[in-house]
Amino acid sequence: MDKILILDFGSQVTQLIARRVREAHVYCELHAYDMPIDEIRAFGPKAIILSGGPNSVYESDYQADPALFELNVPVLGICYGMQWMAQALGGRVESGSVREFGYAEVFTVADSLFGGIFDKTSPTGEHLLEVWMSHGDKVTRLPEGFIVIGNNPACPVAAMADEKRHFYGMQFHPEVTHTKKGRELLHRFVLEIAGCKPSWTMPNYIDEAVAKIREQVGDEEVILGLSGGVDSSVAAALIHRAIGDQLTCVFVDHGLLRLNEGEMVMDMFANNLGVKVIRVNAEADFMGKLVGVTDPEAKRKIIGAEFVEVFQTESGKLTNAKWLAQGTIYPDVIESAGAKTKKAHTIKSHHNVGGLPETLNLKLLEPLRELFKDEVRELGVALGLPHGMVYRHPFPGPGLGVRILGEVKKDYADLLRRADAIFIEELRNTKDENGISWYDKTSQAFAVFLPVKSVGVMGDGRTYEYVVALRAVVTSDFMTAHWAELPYSLLGRASNRIINEVRGINRVVYDVSGKPPATIEWE
């Protein structure tokens, strides 16, 4: 299988490079910039991509091994990666008098990288790319063998190439959506210049993953904490495909799930897929621990700790289990690695499944650790899971516990899950002029319970009941988000149904806050 190696110099958006490469159905891995040259050789990349980063190459110790240029494979440097390439090969990089952050236009030369890829033509017939820049330094002298293939007044060397050795550099970021033709440029580098075969597909991956799981596990048994979310559900389906009854799932129902979620999980896995699932009804335990707690972080910690306790109790009964399976995915792996090495600037520590304790004394099985979220969804469909389940909107680990503001109570959760289900149903049932549902047009949508009462009128009587807020956002990466401009008719139907069908709620409001300054979830 052809592979691309991405060396990370600490950019905020390095993961996007990997996603774009994977979108070309080519396998890639992301490693730290100082990956030893022997390990790079052992990896056997068809090409290497050097990411951006926040440092200046002439004063930073973020330096890769220049021996990578002797591997006889194409190399693409992006932003800092291009500057490091220029300096390592004998060019010069200096602080620029003009900084570029955001939208820019770049004149390009029709070479093997840019040829035929452009956004518009200048009045004099030159090709222009609309790109996203984020740099203060610039290349002021090209290395030997390079020519300029992209420029603008602020950045005379906006792109460079050594066609003989297939070395290329871009000062702009092709991996972000703001660079309109960025995906095309990366795909050209990967598929045409590097000559990679697009063989990384989910149906192909299933056979490989099943064989790997069987080899790892042998005849031993596996336990998995099934939450009903996409990652754990796909992991369960994949492991079951590999080892059948050697897998036992533990589904902890903490009383903070969506409407009928427990029944849906049991029906899908136990009844349709034949997976062994132990359902633990722990609603009373969780609600008891949350009495009087109003701080959002305290609620999260209590819910996480209680989950661990319940899971540990149940797993202790499965004395033959030797493996703990988790739905860890590739972004989690990248974040954890960066946290350990302290080389990345944007890393958070990751603890899957609430941070399960090592006292379980189980070996770890993580069959999704090479996949991005969109690939996990593709895999789920390929494994036969329902499209509607695999492509559901994200749901927080603490569940409705962080969608009930303030103290969590059972009657609040019961009201909220019914209101939320109505909102989601209306989003699914309402389609735009192209026949696409508003559920599919939004990235995440849900209801929030507000622990305040407002005066209302129903019939001829006065009511004094609770308020729910509806929230729907559109985002490509969940780092930033815009509130979804839902049709008034949809909001009207949702509001009318919630007030009429959920006794205890008499007012519905819609959240029109973006992220930032707000977050997507309210807590």
Short mmCIF file of C-alpha atoms in Angstrom, two decimals:
data_model
loop_
_atom_site.label_atom_id
_atom_site.label_comp_id
_atom_site.label_asym_id
_atom_site.label_seq_id
_atom_site.Cartn_x
_atom_site.Cartn_y
_atom_site.Cartn_z
CA MET A 1 0.00 0.00 0.00
CA ASP A 2 1.33 3.43 -0.96
CA LYS A 3 1.85 5.78 2.01
CA ILE A 4 2.46 9.49 2.56
CA LEU A 5 4.44 10.72 5.58
CA ILE A 6 3.49 14.08 7.09
CA LEU A 7 6.05 15.69 9.41
CA ASP A 8 4.37 18.05 11.86
CA PHE A 9 6.14 21.29 12.83
CA GLY A 10 3.31 22.32 15.18
CA SER A 11 0.73 23.93 12.90
CA GLN A 12 -2.84 24.47 14.12
CA VAL A 13 -4.14 22.76 10.96
CA THR A 14 -1.73 19.86 10.34
CA GLN A 15 -4.53 17.33 10.82
CA LEU A 16 -6.28 18.87 7.82
CA ILE A 17 -3.34 17.88 5.61
CA ALA A 18 -3.83 14.27 6.64
CA ARG A 19 -7.56 14.48 6.00
CA ARG A 20 -7.03 15.89 2.51
CA VAL A 21 -4.57 13.10 1.69
CA ARG A 22 -6.99 10.47 3.00
CA GLU A 23 -9.75 12.02 0.88
CA ALA A 24 -7.64 11.01 -2.13
CA HIS A 25 -7.90 7.42 -0.77
CA VAL A 26 -4.20 7.34 0.04
CA TYR A 27 -2.99 6.22 3.45
CA CYS A 28 -0.88 8.69 5.45
CA GLU A 29 0.47 9.11 8.94
CA LEU A 30 1.39 12.22 10.90
CA HIS A 31 4.63 12.17 12.92
CA ALA A 32 6.72 14.77 14.78
CA TYR A 33 9.15 16.85 12.70
CA ASP A 34 12.19 15.17 14.33
CA MET A 35 11.25 11.62 13.36
CA PRO A 36 14.60 9.78 13.01
CA ILE A 37 15.70 9.19 9.44
CA ASP A 38 15.93 5.42 10.04
CA GLU A 39 12.27 5.37 11.06
CA ILE A 40 11.36 7.43 7.99
CA ARG A 41 13.14 4.88 5.78
CA ALA A 42 11.40 2.02 7.57
CA PHE A 43 8.02 3.73 7.04
CA GLY A 44 8.74 3.72 3.30
CA PRO A 45 6.81 6.82 2.16
CA LYS A 46 6.05 7.45 -1.50
CA ALA A 47 6.31 11.16 -0.65
CA ILE A 48 6.80 13.48 2.34
CA ILE A 49 4.77 16.56 3.29
CA LEU A 50 6.25 19.14 5.69
CA SER A 51 3.59 21.01 7.68
CA GLY A 52 3.39 24.62 8.76
CA GLY A 53 4.33 25.81 12.24
CA PRO A 54 4.42 28.87 14.50
CA ASN A 55 8.20 29.34 14.66
CA SER A 56 10.91 31.09 12.64
CA VAL A 57 13.28 28.60 10.98
CA TYR A 58 16.36 30.78 11.56
CA GLU A 59 15.92 30.81 15.36
CA SER A 60 14.02 27.61 16.15
CA ASP A 61 15.14 24.11 17.09
CA TYR A 62 12.18 22.72 15.13
CA GLN A 63 14.47 21.16 12.52
CA ALA A 64 13.92 17.90 10.66
CA ASP A 65 16.76 15.69 9.41
CA PRO A 66 17.91 17.04 6.01
CA ALA A 67 18.76 13.46 5.05
CA LEU A 68 15.10 13.09 4.06
CA PHE A 69 15.94 15.00 0.87
CA GLU A 70 18.21 12.08 -0.10
CA LEU A 71 15.45 9.46 -0.07
CA ASN A 72 14.59 10.05 -3.73
CA VAL A 73 10.90 10.76 -3.01
CA PRO A 74 8.85 13.92 -3.74
CA VAL A 75 8.69 16.46 -0.93
CA LEU A 76 6.09 19.21 -0.43
CA GLY A 77 6.73 21.97 2.12
CA ILE A 78 3.80 24.07 3.38
CA CYS A 79 4.40 27.49 5.03
CA TYR A 80 7.05 26.77 7.72
CA GLY A 81 7.72 23.50 5.90
CA MET A 82 8.63 25.41 2.75
CA GLN A 83 10.84 27.81 4.71
CA TRP A 84 12.63 24.93 6.43
CA MET A 85 13.12 23.24 3.07
CA ALA A 86 14.58 26.43 1.59
CA GLN A 87 17.00 26.92 4.48
CA ALA A 88 18.01 23.25 4.73
CA LEU A 89 18.84 23.17 1.01
CA GLY A 90 20.96 26.33 1.05
CA GLY A 91 18.43 29.12 0.56
CA ARG A 92 17.69 32.01 2.91
CA VAL A 93 14.67 32.89 5.06
CA GLU A 94 14.21 36.30 6.70
CA SER A 95 11.60 38.21 8.63
CA GLY A 96 9.23 39.92 6.20
CA SER A 97 8.44 43.61 6.28
CA VAL A 98 4.85 42.76 5.28
CA ARG A 99 2.95 40.01 7.06
CA GLU A 100 0.12 38.10 5.41
CA PHE A 101 -2.70 36.62 7.47
CA GLY A 102 -5.90 35.54 5.75
CA TYR A 103 -7.06 35.88 2.16
CA ALA A 104 -4.47 36.48 -0.54
CA GLU A 105 -4.08 36.05 -4.30
CA VAL A 106 -1.05 34.35 -5.84
CA PHE A 107 0.11 34.50 -9.47
CA THR A 108 1.15 31.01 -10.56
CA VAL A 109 3.32 29.42 -13.24
CA ALA A 110 1.95 26.41 -15.13
CA ASP A 111 4.29 23.67 -13.93
CA SER A 112 3.54 20.07 -12.97
CA LEU A 113 1.98 21.18 -9.67
CA PHE A 114 -0.07 24.23 -10.66
CA GLY A 115 -0.71 23.54 -14.36
CA GLY A 116 -4.43 23.89 -15.11
CA ILE A 117 -5.34 24.63 -11.49
CA PHE A 118 -6.32 28.25 -10.92
CA ASP A 119 -9.27 30.33 -9.70
CA LYS A 120 -9.24 33.21 -12.15
CA THR A 121 -7.23 35.01 -14.80
CA SER A 122 -5.73 38.50 -14.43
CA PRO A 123 -6.39 41.21 -17.05
CA THR A 124 -2.96 40.38 -18.51
CA GLY A 125 -3.76 36.67 -18.79
CA GLU A 126 -1.89 35.37 -15.73
CA HIS A 127 -3.38 32.59 -13.62
CA LEU A 128 -4.38 33.48 -10.06
CA LEU A 129 -5.06 31.27 -7.05
CA GLU A 130 -7.20 32.51 -4.15
CA VAL A 131 -5.42 31.23 -1.04
CA TRP A 132 -5.11 31.52 2.74
CA MET A 133 -1.82 32.85 4.10
CA SER A 134 -0.49 32.88 7.66
CA HIS A 135 3.15 33.98 7.80
CA GLY A 136 5.53 36.74 8.80
CA ASP A 137 8.78 35.29 7.44
CA LYS A 138 9.58 34.74 3.79
CA VAL A 139 12.08 33.03 1.52
CA THR A 140 14.49 35.69 0.21
CA ARG A 141 16.92 33.42 -1.66
CA LEU A 142 16.02 30.22 -3.46
CA PRO A 143 18.04 27.05 -2.96
CA GLU A 144 20.04 25.86 -5.95
CA GLY A 145 17.87 24.15 -8.58
CA PHE A 146 14.63 25.90 -7.55
CA ILE A 147 12.49 28.37 -9.50
CA VAL A 148 9.61 30.60 -8.39
CA ILE A 149 6.24 29.14 -9.42
CA GLY A 150 4.01 31.47 -7.38
CA ASN A 151 4.26 35.08 -6.24
CA ASN A 152 2.43 38.22 -5.24
CA PRO A 153 3.59 41.75 -4.31
CA ALA A 154 3.85 40.94 -0.58
CA CYS A 155 5.51 37.55 -1.08
CA PRO A 156 7.85 37.27 -4.09
CA VAL A 157 8.38 33.55 -3.36
CA ALA A 158 4.84 32.34 -2.61
CA ALA A 159 5.64 28.96 -4.18
CA MET A 160 8.80 27.31 -5.46
CA ALA A 161 9.78 24.10 -7.23
CA ASP A 162 12.73 21.92 -8.14
CA GLU A 163 11.07 19.89 -10.89
CA LYS A 164 14.08 17.61 -11.35
CA ARG A 165 13.93 16.30 -7.77
CA HIS A 166 10.14 16.82 -7.37
CA PHE A 167 10.58 19.21 -4.42
CA TYR A 168 7.84 21.83 -4.03
CA GLY A 169 7.02 24.56 -1.53
CA MET A 170 3.90 26.68 -0.91
CA GLN A 171 3.90 29.66 1.44
CA PHE A 172 0.10 29.41 1.64
CA HIS A 173 -1.98 26.63 3.22
CA PRO A 174 -3.65 24.31 0.67
CA GLU A 175 -5.17 22.15 3.42
CA VAL A 176 -7.71 24.75 4.63
CA THR A 177 -11.03 25.31 2.88
CA HIS A 178 -10.21 29.01 2.39
CA THR A 179 -7.71 27.97 -0.31
CA LYS A 180 -10.35 27.08 -2.87
CA LYS A 181 -8.22 24.78 -5.02
CA GLY A 182 -6.17 23.44 -2.12
CA ARG A 183 -7.66 19.95 -2.23
CA GLU A 184 -6.91 19.71 -5.96
CA LEU A 185 -3.30 20.80 -5.40
CA LEU A 186 -2.71 18.24 -2.63
CA HIS A 187 -4.38 15.49 -4.65
CA ARG A 188 -2.22 16.33 -7.65
CA PHE A 189 0.91 16.10 -5.52
CA VAL A 190 -0.16 12.80 -3.96
CA LEU A 191 -1.71 11.04 -6.96
CA GLU A 192 0.18 12.43 -9.95
CA ILE A 193 3.56 13.70 -8.76
CA ALA A 194 4.06 11.04 -6.07
CA GLY A 195 2.21 8.43 -8.13
CA CYS A 196 0.27 6.96 -5.21
CA LYS A 197 -2.49 4.46 -5.99
CA PRO A 198 -5.86 5.39 -4.38
CA SER A 199 -6.30 2.05 -2.61
CA TRP A 200 -7.17 3.27 0.93
CA THR A 201 -10.93 2.52 1.01
CA MET A 202 -13.13 1.28 3.81
CA PRO A 203 -14.20 -2.02 2.14
CA ASN A 204 -10.50 -2.81 1.64
CA TYR A 205 -9.72 -1.70 5.19
CA ILE A 206 -12.29 -4.08 6.73
CA ASP A 207 -10.45 -7.21 5.59
CA GLU A 208 -7.13 -5.82 6.80
CA ALA A 209 -8.56 -4.71 10.17
CA VAL A 210 -10.40 -8.00 10.77
CA ALA A 211 -7.21 -9.97 10.13
CA LYS A 212 -5.26 -7.69 12.47
CA ILE A 213 -7.83 -8.02 15.30
CA ARG A 214 -7.85 -11.82 14.98
CA GLU A 215 -4.06 -11.89 15.11
CA GLN A 216 -3.94 -9.62 18.18
CA VAL A 217 -6.70 -11.25 20.19
CA GLY A 218 -6.32 -14.91 19.27
CA ASP A 219 -8.80 -16.95 21.31
CA GLU A 220 -9.03 -14.45 24.19
CA GLU A 221 -12.10 -12.39 25.08
CA VAL A 222 -12.71 -8.65 24.68
CA ILE A 223 -14.87 -6.19 26.65
CA LEU A 224 -16.04 -2.87 25.21
CA GLY A 225 -17.88 0.06 26.76
CA LEU A 226 -20.70 0.73 24.29
CA SER A 227 -22.05 4.28 24.54
CA GLY A 228 -24.28 4.32 21.47
CA GLY A 229 -22.03 6.94 19.90
CA VAL A 230 -20.52 6.49 16.45
CA ASP A 231 -16.98 5.53 17.51
CA SER A 232 -17.86 2.83 20.04
CA SER A 233 -20.65 1.48 17.81
CA VAL A 234 -18.38 1.10 14.78
CA ALA A 235 -15.62 -0.41 16.93
CA ALA A 236 -18.13 -2.94 18.30
CA ALA A 237 -19.37 -3.88 14.81
CA LEU A 238 -15.82 -4.28 13.49
CA ILE A 239 -14.58 -6.37 16.43
CA HIS A 240 -17.70 -8.53 16.28
CA ARG A 241 -17.07 -9.10 12.57
CA ALA A 242 -13.60 -10.34 13.52
CA ILE A 243 -14.16 -12.46 16.65
CA GLY A 244 -17.92 -12.88 17.14
CA ASP A 245 -18.90 -14.12 20.61
CA GLN A 246 -15.44 -13.40 22.02
CA LEU A 247 -16.69 -9.79 22.33
CA THR A 248 -18.93 -8.63 25.19
CA CYS A 249 -20.20 -5.03 25.26
CA VAL A 250 -21.27 -3.21 28.40
CA PHE A 251 -23.90 -0.53 27.80
CA VAL A 252 -24.29 1.81 30.77
CA ASP A 253 -27.64 3.64 30.72
CA HIS A 254 -27.10 6.63 33.00
CA GLY A 255 -30.52 8.15 32.42
CA LEU A 256 -29.07 11.03 30.42
CA LEU A 257 -29.44 9.55 26.94
CA ARG A 258 -31.59 10.72 24.04
CA LEU A 259 -35.18 9.49 23.72
CA ASN A 260 -35.33 5.68 23.24
CA GLU A 261 -31.53 5.52 22.83
CA GLY A 262 -31.15 2.51 25.11
CA GLU A 263 -33.76 0.52 23.21
CA MET A 264 -32.18 1.50 19.88
CA VAL A 265 -28.70 0.36 20.98
CA MET A 266 -29.99 -2.97 22.28
CA ASP A 267 -32.13 -3.58 19.22
CA MET A 268 -29.32 -2.83 16.78
CA PHE A 269 -26.50 -4.71 18.48
CA ALA A 270 -28.13 -7.47 20.48
CA ASN A 271 -31.08 -8.26 18.21
CA ASN A 272 -29.85 -7.42 14.70
CA LEU A 273 -26.08 -7.95 14.88
CA GLY A 274 -26.10 -10.70 17.48
CA VAL A 275 -23.56 -8.96 19.72
CA LYS A 276 -23.44 -9.90 23.41
CA VAL A 277 -24.50 -6.72 25.24
CA ILE A 278 -24.90 -6.32 28.99
CA ARG A 279 -27.25 -3.40 29.68
CA VAL A 280 -26.75 -1.74 33.05
CA ASN A 281 -29.57 0.52 34.22
CA ALA A 282 -27.67 2.94 36.45
CA GLU A 283 -30.00 5.95 36.26
CA ALA A 284 -30.67 6.04 40.01
CA ASP A 285 -26.94 5.89 40.82
CA PHE A 286 -26.06 8.76 38.48
CA MET A 287 -28.99 10.96 39.52
CA GLY A 288 -28.18 10.36 43.16
CA LYS A 289 -24.60 11.54 42.70
CA LEU A 290 -25.75 14.69 40.85
CA VAL A 291 -28.17 15.98 43.51
CA GLY A 292 -27.41 19.62 44.32
CA VAL A 293 -24.54 19.88 41.81
CA THR A 294 -24.75 22.88 39.49
CA ASP A 295 -21.18 23.53 38.27
CA PRO A 296 -20.69 22.18 34.71
CA GLU A 297 -17.17 20.83 35.30
CA ALA A 298 -18.24 19.16 38.54
CA LYS A 299 -21.12 17.48 36.70
CA ARG A 300 -18.78 16.22 33.97
CA LYS A 301 -16.35 14.77 36.51
CA ILE A 302 -19.09 13.09 38.54
CA ILE A 303 -20.66 11.51 35.43
CA GLY A 304 -17.25 10.36 34.14
CA ALA A 305 -16.19 8.90 37.48
CA GLU A 306 -19.51 7.11 37.99
CA PHE A 307 -19.28 5.62 34.50
CA VAL A 308 -15.83 4.25 35.32
CA GLU A 309 -17.11 2.78 38.59
CA VAL A 310 -20.10 1.06 36.95
CA PHE A 311 -18.02 -0.19 34.03
CA GLN A 312 -15.33 -1.49 36.35
CA THR A 313 -17.91 -3.36 38.44
CA GLU A 314 -19.42 -5.03 35.38
CA SER A 315 -16.08 -5.85 33.78
CA GLY A 316 -14.97 -7.46 37.03
CA LYS A 317 -17.70 -10.08 36.50
CA LEU A 318 -16.23 -11.02 33.10
CA THR A 319 -13.24 -12.94 34.37
CA ASN A 320 -12.27 -14.31 30.94
CA ALA A 321 -11.87 -10.88 29.33
CA LYS A 322 -8.22 -10.09 28.60
CA TRP A 323 -8.73 -7.06 26.32
CA LEU A 324 -10.36 -3.67 26.73
CA ALA A 325 -11.59 -2.27 23.41
CA GLN A 326 -11.95 1.49 22.92
CA GLY A 327 -13.20 3.66 20.09
CA THR A 328 -10.04 5.79 20.00
CA ILE A 329 -9.71 7.51 16.61
CA TYR A 330 -6.73 9.11 14.86
CA PRO A 331 -7.19 12.70 16.11
CA ASP A 332 -7.11 11.31 19.68
CA VAL A 333 -3.84 9.52 18.91
CA ILE A 334 -2.30 12.66 17.41
CA GLU A 335 -3.35 14.79 20.40
CA SER A 336 -2.04 12.27 22.91
CA ALA A 337 1.31 11.92 21.10
CA GLY A 338 1.72 15.68 20.96
CA ALA A 339 0.95 15.99 24.65
CA LYS A 340 3.61 13.41 25.51
CA THR A 341 6.35 14.94 23.38
CA LYS A 342 5.30 18.54 24.17
CA LYS A 343 6.26 19.44 20.60
CA ALA A 344 2.87 20.59 19.37
CA HIS A 345 1.39 23.95 20.29
CA THR A 346 -2.28 23.02 20.01
CA ILE A 347 -2.48 19.72 21.87
CA LYS A 348 -4.89 18.61 24.58
CA SER A 349 -4.54 15.42 26.57
CA HIS A 350 -6.96 12.68 25.61
CA HIS A 351 -8.55 10.11 27.90
CA ASN A 352 -10.95 7.78 26.15
CA VAL A 353 -14.02 6.37 27.87
CA GLY A 354 -13.73 8.72 30.84
CA GLY A 355 -10.17 7.66 31.64
CA LEU A 356 -10.57 3.98 32.51
CA PRO A 357 -8.17 2.92 35.28
CA GLU A 358 -5.13 0.75 34.69
CA THR A 359 -6.28 -1.44 37.59
CA LEU A 360 -8.50 -3.26 35.11
CA ASN A 361 -5.29 -5.05 34.05
CA LEU A 362 -6.52 -5.48 30.48
CA LYS A 363 -4.64 -5.17 27.22
CA LEU A 364 -5.83 -2.35 24.99
CA LEU A 365 -7.53 -2.93 21.62
CA GLU A 366 -8.09 0.19 19.50
CA PRO A 367 -9.16 -0.88 15.98
CA LEU A 368 -10.10 2.65 14.83
CA ARG A 369 -6.90 4.41 15.90
CA GLU A 370 -5.80 4.96 12.27
CA LEU A 371 -9.07 6.58 11.16
CA PHE A 372 -10.50 10.09 11.06
CA LYS A 373 -14.16 10.65 12.02
CA ASP A 374 -15.40 10.73 8.43
CA GLU A 375 -13.57 7.46 7.75
CA VAL A 376 -15.13 5.90 10.86
CA ARG A 377 -18.55 6.81 9.45
CA GLU A 378 -17.67 5.28 6.06
CA LEU A 379 -16.50 2.15 7.82
CA GLY A 380 -19.73 1.93 9.81
CA VAL A 381 -21.80 2.01 6.62
CA ALA A 382 -19.51 -0.57 4.99
CA LEU A 383 -20.04 -2.82 8.03
CA GLY A 384 -23.81 -2.61 7.56
CA LEU A 385 -24.74 -0.19 10.34
CA PRO A 386 -27.74 2.04 9.49
CA HIS A 387 -26.80 5.29 7.74
CA GLY A 388 -29.03 7.27 10.11
CA MET A 389 -27.14 5.98 13.15
CA VAL A 390 -23.66 6.37 11.70
CA TYR A 391 -24.27 9.94 10.55
CA ARG A 392 -26.02 11.17 13.68
CA HIS A 393 -24.95 14.48 15.12
CA PRO A 394 -22.33 14.42 17.91
CA PHE A 395 -23.60 13.80 21.43
CA PRO A 396 -21.52 14.76 24.50
CA GLY A 397 -20.12 12.05 26.75
CA PRO A 398 -22.03 13.35 29.83
CA GLY A 399 -25.18 13.29 27.68
CA LEU A 400 -28.07 15.49 28.72
CA GLY A 401 -26.18 16.25 31.93
CA VAL A 402 -24.55 19.23 30.21
CA ARG A 403 -27.69 20.22 28.31
CA ILE A 404 -29.63 20.73 31.53
CA LEU A 405 -28.35 24.00 32.95
CA GLY A 406 -27.69 23.87 36.66
CA GLU A 407 -28.78 20.90 38.76
CA VAL A 408 -29.69 17.69 36.91
CA LYS A 409 -33.02 16.15 37.87
CA LYS A 410 -34.87 13.18 36.41
CA ASP A 411 -37.99 15.18 35.54
CA TYR A 412 -35.83 17.80 33.77
CA ALA A 413 -34.15 15.04 31.73
CA ASP A 414 -37.52 13.52 30.81
CA LEU A 415 -38.84 16.88 29.57
CA LEU A 416 -35.66 17.66 27.67
CA ARG A 417 -35.31 14.34 25.82
CA ARG A 418 -38.91 14.65 24.51
CA ALA A 419 -38.39 18.25 23.39
CA ASP A 420 -35.07 17.32 21.76
CA ALA A 421 -36.66 14.40 19.89
CA ILE A 422 -39.36 16.68 18.45
CA PHE A 423 -36.78 19.22 17.27
CA ILE A 424 -34.67 16.51 15.61
CA GLU A 425 -37.77 14.98 13.99
CA GLU A 426 -38.75 18.33 12.48
CA LEU A 427 -35.20 18.86 11.19
CA ARG A 428 -35.27 15.41 9.54
CA ASN A 429 -38.72 15.94 8.03
CA THR A 430 -38.09 19.43 6.61
CA LYS A 431 -36.18 19.50 3.32
CA ASP A 432 -34.75 22.31 1.23
CA GLU A 433 -35.41 22.90 -2.48
CA ASN A 434 -32.85 20.21 -3.33
CA GLY A 435 -34.49 17.57 -1.16
CA ILE A 436 -31.81 17.69 1.56
CA SER A 437 -33.10 17.56 5.11
CA TRP A 438 -32.21 20.33 7.51
CA TYR A 439 -30.79 17.66 9.83
CA ASP A 440 -28.21 16.81 7.17
CA LYS A 441 -27.61 20.50 6.40
CA THR A 442 -26.71 21.24 10.02
CA SER A 443 -23.64 19.87 11.81
CA GLN A 444 -25.13 19.62 15.29
CA ALA A 445 -28.59 20.38 16.66
CA PHE A 446 -30.18 19.86 20.06
CA ALA A 447 -32.41 21.31 22.77
CA VAL A 448 -31.21 22.80 26.08
CA PHE A 449 -33.26 22.81 29.28
CA LEU A 450 -33.32 26.15 31.12
CA PRO A 451 -34.16 25.86 34.83
CA VAL A 452 -36.33 28.97 34.77
CA LYS A 453 -40.09 29.36 34.48
CA SER A 454 -42.04 31.85 32.43
CA VAL A 455 -45.70 32.88 32.40
CA GLY A 456 -47.87 31.58 29.58
CA VAL A 457 -51.49 31.13 28.61
CA MET A 458 -53.02 27.81 27.57
CA GLY A 459 -56.74 27.79 26.92
CA ASP A 460 -58.13 30.35 29.32
CA GLY A 461 -55.66 29.56 32.08
CA ARG A 462 -52.36 30.96 33.22
CA THR A 463 -49.32 28.68 33.10
CA TYR A 464 -45.97 29.00 34.79
CA GLU A 465 -43.68 26.45 33.17
CA TYR A 466 -40.16 25.76 31.93
CA VAL A 467 -38.23 27.08 28.92
CA VAL A 468 -36.15 25.19 26.36
CA ALA A 469 -33.65 26.69 23.93
CA LEU A 470 -33.05 25.16 20.51
CA ARG A 471 -29.51 25.17 19.14
CA ALA A 472 -28.35 24.31 15.60
CA VAL A 473 -24.96 25.12 14.07
CA VAL A 474 -23.10 24.73 10.82
CA THR A 475 -19.37 24.01 10.95
CA SER A 476 -16.67 22.15 9.05
CA ASP A 477 -14.35 21.45 11.98
CA PHE A 478 -16.25 22.30 15.22
CA MET A 479 -13.45 24.75 16.10
CA THR A 480 -15.63 27.61 14.84
CA ALA A 481 -19.34 27.50 14.05
CA HIS A 482 -22.17 29.66 12.71
CA TRP A 483 -25.71 29.37 14.01
CA ALA A 484 -27.88 27.65 11.43
CA GLU A 485 -30.32 29.96 9.66
CA LEU A 486 -33.26 27.57 9.92
CA PRO A 487 -36.54 28.44 8.17
CA TYR A 488 -39.00 30.25 10.41
CA SER A 489 -41.66 27.70 9.46
CA LEU A 490 -39.48 24.86 10.79
CA LEU A 491 -38.81 26.70 14.05
CA GLY A 492 -42.51 27.49 14.34
CA ARG A 493 -43.55 23.86 13.94
CA ALA A 494 -40.92 22.67 16.41
CA SER A 495 -41.96 25.28 18.98
CA ASN A 496 -45.67 24.57 18.55
CA ARG A 497 -45.21 20.81 18.90
CA ILE A 498 -42.92 21.07 21.94
CA ILE A 499 -45.32 23.36 23.80
CA ASN A 500 -48.36 21.24 22.90
CA GLU A 501 -46.83 17.80 23.34
CA VAL A 502 -44.44 18.25 26.28
CA ARG A 503 -46.48 19.22 29.32
CA GLY A 504 -44.28 21.35 31.54
CA ILE A 505 -42.78 23.55 28.80
CA ASN A 506 -44.54 26.72 27.67
CA ARG A 507 -41.78 28.71 25.93
CA VAL A 508 -39.20 27.88 23.22
CA VAL A 509 -36.31 30.16 22.18
CA TYR A 510 -33.67 29.80 19.45
CA ASP A 511 -29.94 30.39 20.06
CA VAL A 512 -28.37 32.69 17.42
CA SER A 513 -24.84 32.78 18.91
CA GLY A 514 -21.77 31.82 16.90
CA LYS A 515 -18.62 30.09 18.11
CA PRO A 516 -16.76 32.15 19.15
CA PRO A 517 -17.82 33.95 21.32
CA ALA A 518 -20.19 31.21 22.48
CA THR A 519 -19.42 27.49 22.54
CA ILE A 520 -21.58 24.98 20.69
CA GLU A 521 -22.78 23.28 23.88
CA TRP A 522 -24.17 25.55 26.59
CA GLU A 523 -22.11 23.89 29.33
#
